[in-house]
Coordinates of C-alpha atoms and ligand atoms in Angstrom, one line a residue:
X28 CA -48.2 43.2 -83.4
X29 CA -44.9 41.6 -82.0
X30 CA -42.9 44.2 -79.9
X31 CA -40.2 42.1 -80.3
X32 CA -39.7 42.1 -84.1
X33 CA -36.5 44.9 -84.2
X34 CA -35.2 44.3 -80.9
X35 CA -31.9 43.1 -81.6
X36 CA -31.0 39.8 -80.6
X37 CA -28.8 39.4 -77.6
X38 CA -25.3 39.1 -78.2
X39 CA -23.7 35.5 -77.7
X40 CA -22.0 35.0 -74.6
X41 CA -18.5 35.7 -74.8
X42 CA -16.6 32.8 -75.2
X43 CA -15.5 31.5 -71.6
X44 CA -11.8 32.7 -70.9
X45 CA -9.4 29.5 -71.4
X46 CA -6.2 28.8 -70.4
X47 CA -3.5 30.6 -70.9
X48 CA -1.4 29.1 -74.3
X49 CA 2.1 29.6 -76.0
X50 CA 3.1 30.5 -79.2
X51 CA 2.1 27.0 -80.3
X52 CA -1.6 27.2 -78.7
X53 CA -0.9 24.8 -75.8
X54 CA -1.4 25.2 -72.0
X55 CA 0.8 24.5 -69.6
X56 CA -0.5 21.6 -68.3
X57 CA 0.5 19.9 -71.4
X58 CA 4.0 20.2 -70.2
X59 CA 3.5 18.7 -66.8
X60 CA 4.0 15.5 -65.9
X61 CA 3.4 12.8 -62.8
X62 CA 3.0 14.2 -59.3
X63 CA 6.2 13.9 -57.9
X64 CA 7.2 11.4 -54.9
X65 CA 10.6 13.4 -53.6
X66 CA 10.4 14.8 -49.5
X67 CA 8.2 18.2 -50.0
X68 CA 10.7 21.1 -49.9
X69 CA 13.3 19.3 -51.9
X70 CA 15.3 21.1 -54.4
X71 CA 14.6 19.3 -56.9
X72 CA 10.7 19.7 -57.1
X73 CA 11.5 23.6 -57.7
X74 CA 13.8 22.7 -60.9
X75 CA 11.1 20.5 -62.3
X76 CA 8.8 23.2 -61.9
X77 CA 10.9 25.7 -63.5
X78 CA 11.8 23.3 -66.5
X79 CA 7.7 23.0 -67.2
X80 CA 8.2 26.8 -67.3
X81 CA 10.9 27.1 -69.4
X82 CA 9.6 24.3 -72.1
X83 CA 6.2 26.1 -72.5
X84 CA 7.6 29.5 -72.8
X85 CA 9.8 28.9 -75.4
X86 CA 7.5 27.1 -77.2
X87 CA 9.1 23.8 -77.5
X88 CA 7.0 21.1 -78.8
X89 CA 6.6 18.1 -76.1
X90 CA 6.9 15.2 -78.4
X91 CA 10.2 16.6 -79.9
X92 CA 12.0 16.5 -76.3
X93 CA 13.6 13.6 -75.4
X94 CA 14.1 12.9 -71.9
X95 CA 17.4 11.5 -70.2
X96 CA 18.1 10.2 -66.6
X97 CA 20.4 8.1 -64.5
X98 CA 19.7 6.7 -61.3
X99 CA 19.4 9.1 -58.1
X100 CA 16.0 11.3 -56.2
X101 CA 17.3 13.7 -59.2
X102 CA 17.0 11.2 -62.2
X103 CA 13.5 10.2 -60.6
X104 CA 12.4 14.2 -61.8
X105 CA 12.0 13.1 -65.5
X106 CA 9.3 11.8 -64.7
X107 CA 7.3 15.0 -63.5
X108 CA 7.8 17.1 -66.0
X109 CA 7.1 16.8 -70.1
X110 CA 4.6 13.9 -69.6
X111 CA 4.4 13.7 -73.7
X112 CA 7.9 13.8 -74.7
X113 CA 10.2 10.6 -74.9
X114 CA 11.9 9.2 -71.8
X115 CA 14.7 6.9 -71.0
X116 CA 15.9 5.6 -67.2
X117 CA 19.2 5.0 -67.7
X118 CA 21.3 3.0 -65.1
X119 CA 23.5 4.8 -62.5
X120 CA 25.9 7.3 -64.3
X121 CA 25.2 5.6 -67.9
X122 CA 22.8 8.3 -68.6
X123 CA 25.4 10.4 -71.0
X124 CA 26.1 7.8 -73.7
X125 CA 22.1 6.9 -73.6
X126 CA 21.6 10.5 -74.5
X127 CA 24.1 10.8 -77.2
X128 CA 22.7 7.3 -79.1
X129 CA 19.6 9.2 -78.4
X130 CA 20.4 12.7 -80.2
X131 CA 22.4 11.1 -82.8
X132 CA 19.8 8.7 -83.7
X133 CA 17.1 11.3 -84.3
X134 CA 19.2 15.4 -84.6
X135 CA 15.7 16.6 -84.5
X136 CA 14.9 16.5 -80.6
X137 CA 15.8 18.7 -78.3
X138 CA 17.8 16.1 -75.4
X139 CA 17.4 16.5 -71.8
X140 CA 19.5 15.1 -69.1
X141 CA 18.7 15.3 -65.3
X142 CA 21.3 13.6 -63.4
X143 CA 22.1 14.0 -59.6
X144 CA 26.0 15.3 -58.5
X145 CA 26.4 11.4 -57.4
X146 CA 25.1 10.2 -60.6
X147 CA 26.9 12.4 -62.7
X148 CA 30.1 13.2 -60.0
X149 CA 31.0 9.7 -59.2
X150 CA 29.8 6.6 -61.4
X151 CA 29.3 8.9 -63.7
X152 CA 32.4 10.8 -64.1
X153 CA 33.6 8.7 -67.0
X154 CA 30.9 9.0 -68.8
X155 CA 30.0 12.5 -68.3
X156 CA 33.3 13.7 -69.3
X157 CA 33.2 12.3 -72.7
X158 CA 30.4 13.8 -73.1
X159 CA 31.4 17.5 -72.7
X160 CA 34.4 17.2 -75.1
X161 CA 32.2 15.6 -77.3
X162 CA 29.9 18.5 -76.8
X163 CA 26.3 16.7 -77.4
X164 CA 23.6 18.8 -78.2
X165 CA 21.5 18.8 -75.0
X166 CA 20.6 20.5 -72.3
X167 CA 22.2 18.8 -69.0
X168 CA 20.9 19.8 -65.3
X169 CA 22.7 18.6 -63.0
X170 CA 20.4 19.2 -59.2
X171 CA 23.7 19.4 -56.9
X172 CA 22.8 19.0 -53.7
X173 CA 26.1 17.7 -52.2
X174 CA 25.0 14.2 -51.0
X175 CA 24.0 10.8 -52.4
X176 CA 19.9 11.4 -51.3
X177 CA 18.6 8.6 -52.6
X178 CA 20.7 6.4 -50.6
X179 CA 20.5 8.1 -47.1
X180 CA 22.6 11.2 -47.4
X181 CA 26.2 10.1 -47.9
X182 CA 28.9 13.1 -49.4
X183 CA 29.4 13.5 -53.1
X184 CA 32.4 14.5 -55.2
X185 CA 30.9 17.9 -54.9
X186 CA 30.7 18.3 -51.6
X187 CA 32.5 21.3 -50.0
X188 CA 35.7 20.2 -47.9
X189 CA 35.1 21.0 -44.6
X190 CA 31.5 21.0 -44.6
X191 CA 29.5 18.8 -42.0
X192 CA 27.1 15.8 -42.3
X193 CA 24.2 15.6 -40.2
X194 CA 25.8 13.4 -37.7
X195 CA 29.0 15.7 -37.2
X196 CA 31.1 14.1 -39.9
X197 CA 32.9 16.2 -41.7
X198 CA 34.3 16.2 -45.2
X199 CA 38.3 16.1 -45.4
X200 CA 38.0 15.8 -49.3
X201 CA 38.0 18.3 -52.0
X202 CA 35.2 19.1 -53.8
X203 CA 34.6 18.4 -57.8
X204 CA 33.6 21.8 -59.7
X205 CA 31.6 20.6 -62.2
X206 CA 31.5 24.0 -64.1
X207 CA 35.5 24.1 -64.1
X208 CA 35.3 20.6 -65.7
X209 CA 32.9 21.5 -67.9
X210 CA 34.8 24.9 -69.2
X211 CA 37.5 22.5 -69.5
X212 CA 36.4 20.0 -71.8
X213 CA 34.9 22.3 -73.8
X214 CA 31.7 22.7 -73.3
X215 CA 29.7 26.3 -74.9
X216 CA 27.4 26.7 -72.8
X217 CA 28.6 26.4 -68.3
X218 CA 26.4 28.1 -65.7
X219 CA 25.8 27.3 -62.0
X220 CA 22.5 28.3 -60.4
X221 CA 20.3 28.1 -57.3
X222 CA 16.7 26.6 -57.0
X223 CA 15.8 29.0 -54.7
X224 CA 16.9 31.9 -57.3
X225 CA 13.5 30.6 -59.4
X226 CA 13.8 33.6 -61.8
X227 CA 17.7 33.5 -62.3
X228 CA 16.7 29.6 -62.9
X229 CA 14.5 30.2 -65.2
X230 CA 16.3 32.5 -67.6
X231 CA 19.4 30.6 -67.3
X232 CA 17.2 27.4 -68.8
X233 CA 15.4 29.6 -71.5
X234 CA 18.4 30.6 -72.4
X235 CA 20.4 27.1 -72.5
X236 CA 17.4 25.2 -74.6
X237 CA 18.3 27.7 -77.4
X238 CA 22.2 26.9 -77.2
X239 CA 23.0 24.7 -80.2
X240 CA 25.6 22.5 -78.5
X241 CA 26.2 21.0 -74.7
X242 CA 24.5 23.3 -72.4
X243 CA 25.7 22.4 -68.3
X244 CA 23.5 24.0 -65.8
X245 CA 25.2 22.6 -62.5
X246 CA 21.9 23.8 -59.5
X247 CA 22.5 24.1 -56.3
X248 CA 19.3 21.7 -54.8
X249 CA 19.2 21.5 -51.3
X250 CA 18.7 18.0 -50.1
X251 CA 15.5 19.3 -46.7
X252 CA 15.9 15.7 -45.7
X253 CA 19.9 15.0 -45.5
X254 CA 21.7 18.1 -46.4
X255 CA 19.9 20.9 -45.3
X256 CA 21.3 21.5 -41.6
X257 CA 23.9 23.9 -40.0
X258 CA 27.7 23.1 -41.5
X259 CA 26.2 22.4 -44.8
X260 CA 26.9 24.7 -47.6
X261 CA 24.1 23.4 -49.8
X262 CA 21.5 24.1 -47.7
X263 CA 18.6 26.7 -47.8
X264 CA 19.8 28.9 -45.4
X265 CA 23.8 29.2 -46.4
X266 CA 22.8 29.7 -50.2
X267 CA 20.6 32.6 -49.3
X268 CA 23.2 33.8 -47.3
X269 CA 25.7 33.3 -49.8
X270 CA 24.6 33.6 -53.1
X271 CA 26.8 36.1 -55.2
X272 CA 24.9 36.7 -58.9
X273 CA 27.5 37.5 -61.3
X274 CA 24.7 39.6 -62.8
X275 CA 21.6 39.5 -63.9
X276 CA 20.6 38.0 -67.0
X277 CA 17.6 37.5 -68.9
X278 CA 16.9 35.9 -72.7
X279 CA 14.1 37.2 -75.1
X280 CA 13.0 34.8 -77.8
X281 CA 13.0 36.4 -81.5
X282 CA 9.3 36.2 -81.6
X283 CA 9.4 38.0 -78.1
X284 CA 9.4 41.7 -79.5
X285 CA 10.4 43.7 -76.7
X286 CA 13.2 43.3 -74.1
X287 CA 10.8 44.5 -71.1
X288 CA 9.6 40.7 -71.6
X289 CA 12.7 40.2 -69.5
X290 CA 13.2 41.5 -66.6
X291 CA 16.6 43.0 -67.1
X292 CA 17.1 46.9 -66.1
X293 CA 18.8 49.4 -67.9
X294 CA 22.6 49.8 -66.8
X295 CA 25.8 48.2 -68.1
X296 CA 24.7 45.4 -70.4
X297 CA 25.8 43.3 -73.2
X298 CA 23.7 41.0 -75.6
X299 CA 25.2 37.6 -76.7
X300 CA 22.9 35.9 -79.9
X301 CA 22.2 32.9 -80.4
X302 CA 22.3 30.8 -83.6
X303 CA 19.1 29.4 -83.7
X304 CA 17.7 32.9 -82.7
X305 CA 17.2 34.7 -79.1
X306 CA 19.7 37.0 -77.0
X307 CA 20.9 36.5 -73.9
X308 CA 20.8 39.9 -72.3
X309 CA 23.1 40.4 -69.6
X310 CA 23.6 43.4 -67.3
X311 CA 26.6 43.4 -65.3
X312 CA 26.8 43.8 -61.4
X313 CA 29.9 45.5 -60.1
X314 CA 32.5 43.1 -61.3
X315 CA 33.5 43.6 -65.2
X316 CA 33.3 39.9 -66.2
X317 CA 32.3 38.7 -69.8
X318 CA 30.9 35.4 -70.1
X319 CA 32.6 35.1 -73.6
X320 CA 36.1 35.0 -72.4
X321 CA 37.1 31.7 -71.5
X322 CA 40.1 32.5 -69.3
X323 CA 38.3 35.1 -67.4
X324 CA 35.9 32.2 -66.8
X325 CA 38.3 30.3 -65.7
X326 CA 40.1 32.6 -63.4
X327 CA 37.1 33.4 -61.9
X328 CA 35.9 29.9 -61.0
X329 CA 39.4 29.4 -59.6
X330 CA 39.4 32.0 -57.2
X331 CA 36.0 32.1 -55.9
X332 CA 36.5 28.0 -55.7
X333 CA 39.8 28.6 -53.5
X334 CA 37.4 30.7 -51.5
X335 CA 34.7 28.9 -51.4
X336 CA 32.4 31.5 -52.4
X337 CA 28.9 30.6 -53.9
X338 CA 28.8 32.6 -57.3
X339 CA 26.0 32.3 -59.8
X340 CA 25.3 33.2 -63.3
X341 CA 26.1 32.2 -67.1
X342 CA 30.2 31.4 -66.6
X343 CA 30.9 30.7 -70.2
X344 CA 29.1 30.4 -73.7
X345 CA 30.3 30.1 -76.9
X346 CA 27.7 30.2 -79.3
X347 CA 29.8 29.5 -82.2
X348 CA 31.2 26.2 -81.1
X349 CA 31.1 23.3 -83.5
X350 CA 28.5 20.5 -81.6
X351 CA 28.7 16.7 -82.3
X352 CA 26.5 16.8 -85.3
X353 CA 28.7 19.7 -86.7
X354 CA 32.0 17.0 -85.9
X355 CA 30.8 14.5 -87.5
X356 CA 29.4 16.8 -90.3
X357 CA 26.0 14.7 -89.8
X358 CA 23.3 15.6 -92.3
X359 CA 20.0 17.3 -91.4
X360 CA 17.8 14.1 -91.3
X361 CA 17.1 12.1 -88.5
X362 CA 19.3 9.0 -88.9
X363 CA 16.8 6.8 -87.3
X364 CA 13.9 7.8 -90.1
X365 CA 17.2 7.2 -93.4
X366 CA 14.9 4.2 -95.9
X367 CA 17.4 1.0 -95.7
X368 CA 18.7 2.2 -99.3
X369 CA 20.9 4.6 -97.7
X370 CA 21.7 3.0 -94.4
X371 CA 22.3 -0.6 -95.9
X372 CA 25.8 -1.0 -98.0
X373 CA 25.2 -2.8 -101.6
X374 CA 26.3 -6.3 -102.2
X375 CA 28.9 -4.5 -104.5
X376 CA 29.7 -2.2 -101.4
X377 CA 31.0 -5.1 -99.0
X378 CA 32.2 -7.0 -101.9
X379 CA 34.6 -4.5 -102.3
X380 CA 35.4 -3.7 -98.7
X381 CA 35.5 -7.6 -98.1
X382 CA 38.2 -8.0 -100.6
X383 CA 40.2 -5.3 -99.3
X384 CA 40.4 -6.9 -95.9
X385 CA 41.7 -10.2 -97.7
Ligands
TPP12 C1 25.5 0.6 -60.0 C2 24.8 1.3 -58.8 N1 25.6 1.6 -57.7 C3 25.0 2.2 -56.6 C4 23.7 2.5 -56.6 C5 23.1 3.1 -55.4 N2 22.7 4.5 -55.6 C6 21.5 4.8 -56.0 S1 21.2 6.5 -56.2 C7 22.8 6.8 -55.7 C8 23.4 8.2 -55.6 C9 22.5 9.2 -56.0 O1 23.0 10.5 -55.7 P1 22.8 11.7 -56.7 O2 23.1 11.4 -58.1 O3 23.5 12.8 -56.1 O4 21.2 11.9 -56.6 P2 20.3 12.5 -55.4 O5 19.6 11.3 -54.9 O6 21.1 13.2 -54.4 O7 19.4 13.5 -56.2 C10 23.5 5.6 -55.4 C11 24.9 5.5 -54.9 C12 22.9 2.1 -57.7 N3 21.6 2.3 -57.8 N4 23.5 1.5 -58.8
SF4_13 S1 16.1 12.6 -49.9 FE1 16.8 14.6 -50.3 S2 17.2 14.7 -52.5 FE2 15.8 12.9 -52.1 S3 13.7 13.6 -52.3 FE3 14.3 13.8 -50.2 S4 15.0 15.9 -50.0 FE4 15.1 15.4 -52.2
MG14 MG1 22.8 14.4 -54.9

């Protein structure tokens, strides 16, 4: 007689734990991209990692991102992050109207530029600011780290007058604020950051992939090899010692249930929604500011710029503002996928045109 006839069978082995996976079942490694070459330290490494974060947690999927870069140790970062998504190299400071032929070619992917405060300061100044009153729909980091790295270190447009080079020079010109530019021109979505603030980082770019227009996140990235010494003020040590948050913000998805999913205590806050779904929670520290209100915005940038104080946080959004597509009331298929019958006019079409030129 078997002894063995009712012993139950052993239970299968529990399935080996995998990785951890988003709401569309991927891991985060399928949001990384090449190992990056930049000096270790550098600013810049810290953003990248953060975007990865920010990508898989909102759920975004890979090959519907379409990647945008000019020349500059900042434009090189496209390359380490997203590794399935599109990507395009522009040339120095071109990068803006690659991105909008880009995002008005196909409205379904989600644009982002990486551009360097050189690429997008100086060559890239006419460019870029035809793209904020234009108001693309894209998300556009700007890694400000007050020099040209790439070439050796030189000052930018954003460098802080008065503030020293490595070799003693000093700075006798005024410095470009990108985010008063920006709030200018009309952009809806205008925040300044700090990589070394990864969590305020990361919420502010959770929160600007679900903005339906421009979104201009200007980061303070410190530059360990050129820009990171005493008389600087974008290095390590003075943004730690001068960082001033705004407040503390934090942005819960709509298929994120419950705001403790964001770190945002209880205390003075206000919610801002987003079209396309999401709030940006925001809980105010000691100054009564509203992000809303443009003119406060402004002010604000004004006076802390005259001060040179380093403030952080989410200056402006609109969610509301009419984006390019909205402008140029552009349909909701990709234009670059349109069968020739719609794209190409009829012989009757330019016959007609044709003779009204006569
Ligand atoms: C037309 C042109 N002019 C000048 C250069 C040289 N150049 C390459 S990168 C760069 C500046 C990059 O500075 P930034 O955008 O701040 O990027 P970082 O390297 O600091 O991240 C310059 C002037 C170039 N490549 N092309
Ligand atoms: S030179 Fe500066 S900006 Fe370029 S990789 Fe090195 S630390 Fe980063
Ligand atoms: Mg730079």
């Amino acid at each position: 007689m078997s002894t063995t006839t009712n012993v139950p069978p052993a239970p299968a082995p529990a399935p080996a734990a995998g990785p951890k996976v988003n709401r569309l079942g991927l891991p985060v490694t399928d949001y990384q991209g090449a190992k990056s070459t930049l000096c270790p330290g550098c600013g810049h490494d810290v953003i990248t990692n953060t975007l990865i974060a920010a990508f898989w947690e909102m759920g975004v999927e890979p090959h519907k991102v379409a990647k945008m870069s000019g020349i500059g140790c900042s434009s090189k970062t496209t390359n380490y992050f997203l590794n399935r998504s599109w990507g395009f190299n522009a040339v120095h400071g071109r990068m803006p109207s690659v991105a909008t032929g880009a995002v008005l070619a196909n409205r379904t992917l989600v644009g982002v530029g990486v551009s360097g405060d050189g690429d997008t300061a100086a060559i890239g100044m006419g460019q870029f600011v035809h793209l904020l009153r234009r108001n693309v729909p894209m998300l556009y980091v700007i890694e400000n780290n007050g020099v040209y790295g790439l070439t050796k270190g030189q000052f930018s447009p954003t460098s802080d007058y008065g503030s020293k080079l490595k070799t003693g020079v000093v700075n006798d010109l005024p410095a470009i604020d990108l985010c008063t530019l920006a709030i200018e021109l009309g952009c809806g979505f205008v925040a300044r950051t700090f990589s070394a603030d990864r969590k305020q980082l990361l919420q502010i770019l959770r929160a600007a992939v679900a903005h339906r227009g421009l979104a201009l996140v200007d980061v303070i990235s410190p530059c360990v090899t050129f820009n990171d010494h005493p008389g600087s003020t974008k290095s390590y040590d003075y943004g730690r010692q001068n960082e001033q948050p705004i407040h503390e913000l934090g942005f819960v998805p709509t298929w994120e249930k419950a705001a403790q999913e964001v770190d945002v205590p209880a205390g003075e806050s206000m919610n801002v929604d987003m079209p396309n779904g999401g709030t940006i929670r925001i809980k105010k520290l000691g100054r009564d500011f509203d992000p809303r209100d443009k003119a406060a915005a402004l002010d604000l940038l004004r006076e802390s710029g005259a001060k040179q104080e380093f403030l952080t946080g989410l200056f402006y959004v609109n969610p509301e503002q009419k984006n390019f597509f909205d402008l140029l009331d552009l349909g909701p298929d990709a234009l670059a996928t349109l069968p020739e019958s719609k794209v190409r006019p009829s012989r009757a079409a330019l016959d007609r045109i044709n003779e009204e030129l006569r």
